[in-house]
Amino acid sequence: MMCINVDSLPINEKIKDILKKRGIQKLNPPQTEAVQKGLLDDKPLLIVSPTASGKTLMAELGMVSHLINKGGKAVYATPLRALTNEKYVTFKDWEQLGLKVAMTSGDYDTDDYWLKDYDIIVATYEKLDSLWRHNSPWIKEVDYFVLDEFHYMNDPERGPVVESVAVRAKRKGTILALSATIGNYKQIAEWLKADVVATNWRPVPLKEGVLYAGNKKKDFVVMYKDGTSRKVYGECPIVAFTLDVISKDGQVLVFRSSRKYAEATAVKISQFMNFVKLNDKKLHEVAESIKEVEDGGSNEKEALYNLILKGVAYHHAGLSKGLRDIIENAFRDRIIKVIVATPTLAAGVNLPARAVVIGDIHRFNRKVIGFTEYIPVMEYKQMSGRAGRPGFDEYGESVVVVRTKSEVDKVMQRYLNSDVEPLESKLGSESAFYSFILSIISSEEDVTERTLTEYIQDTLLPKELAKKYFKQALNWLLDNEFIAQEGEYLTLTKFGRRISDLYLNTFTAVTIKDVLTRNGKGCELAYFHMLAYTPDGPLVSITKAEEDVLLDELDCELFIEEPYDEYELSNYLSSLKVAFIMRDWIEEVDEDTILGRYGIGSGDLRAIVDTMDWLTYSGFHVASVLGLEEHKEVLEKLHMRVKDGVKEELIPLVKVPGIGRVRARLLYSHGIKTPEEIIMNPEKVKQLLGPKLGEKIVREAARAIT
Ligand SMILES: Nc1ncnc2c1ncn2[C@@H]1O[C@H](COP(=O)(O)OP(=O)(O)OP(=O)(O)O)[C@@H](O)[C@H]1O
Ligand SMILES: [Mg+2]
């Protein structure tokens, strides 16, 4: 295909300069096709092209031409916060055109009024949904929507909001949907009323293979899709293949289905890295920086320190962001040679390598404990697609590890020679469907039953299922006082408006309302347990041993009785574990003790605290909108303590930015108990926190009290 030179594009010269500064002289085939299909003329498009095939640049060209030619605003929606940050940094370039770029995430209970002056806004799908619900004046100006990683529509948890955003975005402006893996892209393009660019073109060709044990003890065979094969030698298949690639100056991403497996495989590989040429000086620097990370646990840092000295690291959501950033950057800088990760990495961060090893094609099913299932083809393609770094490797190589030769053909057939699954609606669950209805009533004007029916017909839900659900949903929302009927119009009640603004799942809201109205004041554990046990509550894994012990440790009455159902009971107990973690956290138990006591990672603790920060805040607002004063007070205090994990007396101090639970306790134990006292004792503060930090804290304290 003839590729268009950047110079001959019908775009503003400044845009061309920015592209050239990035080293982009001409468009690649999918980008060329997208331009030919109207990318620069505001045409709605669905792009289905492999990893690293330049979809982000298409989005930038689409957004920038729209803004220059038509004004308005553009939102770039991504499914993960990690991706939001990465895209935001890329889009900063366009400020040279006078466009203003912002990113927003997290806090849902705001209409982000400050965004009214921005032109390009990077946000998660949830955040965009929440902004529509807040009817902020500026959101109506948004008329260009990039829907990135659109295959997330198939994700059971995140899928509903992706679909719900797509249904509304295509009515409000031009959409540009991007993905590497959509099976039924013709049907999806029709549904989105968009033209489609579907291609397998990749900047770096990919060789897909299967890795299995040869006929001698230490030799292993890589069998490729095209029937060719090659041998590797070593301790086990993963070590043999990984060392082979590294010895040719490549880097390797190894995917394992669980954190434990990932950590174990990283240790195993590290034992064979001795005779690989490594940049020891740089590795030492990276290992030292791991030690300095504030939000990491000491066991994690210890383990990673030793691995990184050998050029190896593991990576999963249990690690804090600080640790993950260092590992990702050291890999991008080609200092670390191997990362052993769980599949979450494949979905998120842009981290290519010469070779990818897929260690497991089974994974544990989240719902039925102990039950394993095959990973979807889509997940296989997302992982294998990471192989081949543009600009470094002339080809990428991905291998699936199987035990025996007999499995080779099955894996070839199921993964290497198969298309990805079709995208299907995930709105068919009650909580997703009810939330969808609520978000329409919250964000659109003059909503009648007919309006709602039109929106529902416009989803990918099978029509008859949608009709069945619709009646039931309306009655449920009316009975539970989320909405009211005024003539033919459906409006939010005060309670419904609050729930919608808080972005709470409707069943979370009903649980909080029922429990708080039925009970008098309870103990802290009871509130934490109630919140954790809702659909929005944080999930934490729990062992059989823990399940038996947890209930014995219970020293106060919970609001919710133990359920009979086996599966429900394990959820109930996992929420009780979250409650214990939270109580330790606000009692100022030190972080390492918490990580050790509950067997969680620093990233897990961060995620639990962030979610419980939002849920205690939401619980406080539900209690106040229901006029439950007693519960309101308890939840307000809990909320103030959760963010930083402090006892009540430290609440005034942690209000000062830069003062967390450790520094607050240090100041307090030296008699400095409020921001005012910080300002009155600057010397003592500098002595306690060090001159530079002390100076900053005194300034922040002065700002905090004005
Ligand atoms: N025409 C081009 N010429 C050279 N390099 C390009 C071109 N277009 C994009 N790139 C570079 O190639 C890389 C592709 O990254 P990009 O994020 O666009 O991939 P993607 O298609 O979004 O992949 P994923 O499916 O992982 O999201 C980027 O570093 C980008 O700068
Ligand atoms: Mg992308």
mmCIF file of N, CA, C and O in Angstrom, residues 10 49 51 120 154 238 245 312 402 555:
data_model
loop_
_atom_site.group_PDB
_atom_site.id
_atom_site.type_symbol
_atom_site.label_atom_id
_atom_site.label_comp_id
_atom_site.label_asym_id
_atom_site.label_seq_id
_atom_site.Cartn_x
_atom_site.Cartn_y
_atom_site.Cartn_z
ATOM 1 N N PRO A 10 -2.936 17.111 4.218
ATOM 2 C CA PRO A 10 -3.636 18.410 4.216
ATOM 3 C C PRO A 10 -3.831 18.908 5.651
ATOM 4 O O PRO A 10 -4.935 18.981 6.160
ATOM 5 N N SER A 49 -6.281 -2.720 14.473
ATOM 6 C CA SER A 49 -4.936 -3.003 13.946
ATOM 7 C C SER A 49 -4.026 -3.386 15.106
ATOM 8 O O SER A 49 -4.263 -2.981 16.237
ATOM 9 N N THR A 51 -0.985 -4.335 17.912
ATOM 10 C CA THR A 51 -0.225 -3.550 18.876
ATOM 11 C C THR A 51 0.879 -2.787 18.170
ATOM 12 O O THR A 51 1.438 -3.291 17.190
ATOM 13 N N ILE A 120 -8.325 19.120 24.851
ATOM 14 C CA ILE A 120 -8.158 17.653 24.794
ATOM 15 C C ILE A 120 -8.157 17.152 26.231
ATOM 16 O O ILE A 120 -7.340 17.589 27.046
ATOM 17 N N ASN A 154 -15.619 -6.353 26.191
ATOM 18 C CA ASN A 154 -15.868 -7.766 26.524
ATOM 19 C C ASN A 154 -15.536 -8.099 27.966
ATOM 20 O O ASN A 154 -15.759 -9.224 28.409
ATOM 21 N N ILE A 238 11.017 -22.377 29.884
ATOM 22 C CA ILE A 238 11.020 -20.911 29.977
ATOM 23 C C ILE A 238 12.447 -20.392 30.109
ATOM 24 O O ILE A 238 12.865 -19.466 29.414
ATOM 25 N N VAL A 245 17.134 -15.905 23.934
ATOM 26 C CA VAL A 245 16.815 -14.571 23.388
ATOM 27 C C VAL A 245 17.770 -13.517 23.967
ATOM 28 O O VAL A 245 18.325 -12.699 23.255
ATOM 29 N N VAL A 312 16.639 -9.160 36.219
ATOM 30 C CA VAL A 312 15.283 -9.750 36.139
ATOM 31 C C VAL A 312 14.363 -9.001 37.091
ATOM 32 O O VAL A 312 14.816 -8.439 38.090
ATOM 33 N N VAL A 402 3.871 -25.408 26.345
ATOM 34 C CA VAL A 402 2.977 -26.549 26.633
ATOM 35 C C VAL A 402 3.829 -27.656 27.222
ATOM 36 O O VAL A 402 5.049 -27.666 27.078
ATOM 37 N N ASP A 555 -14.534 -9.045 67.251
ATOM 38 C CA ASP A 555 -14.772 -8.619 68.647
ATOM 39 C C ASP A 555 -15.922 -7.629 68.746
ATOM 40 O O ASP A 555 -16.070 -6.913 69.712
#
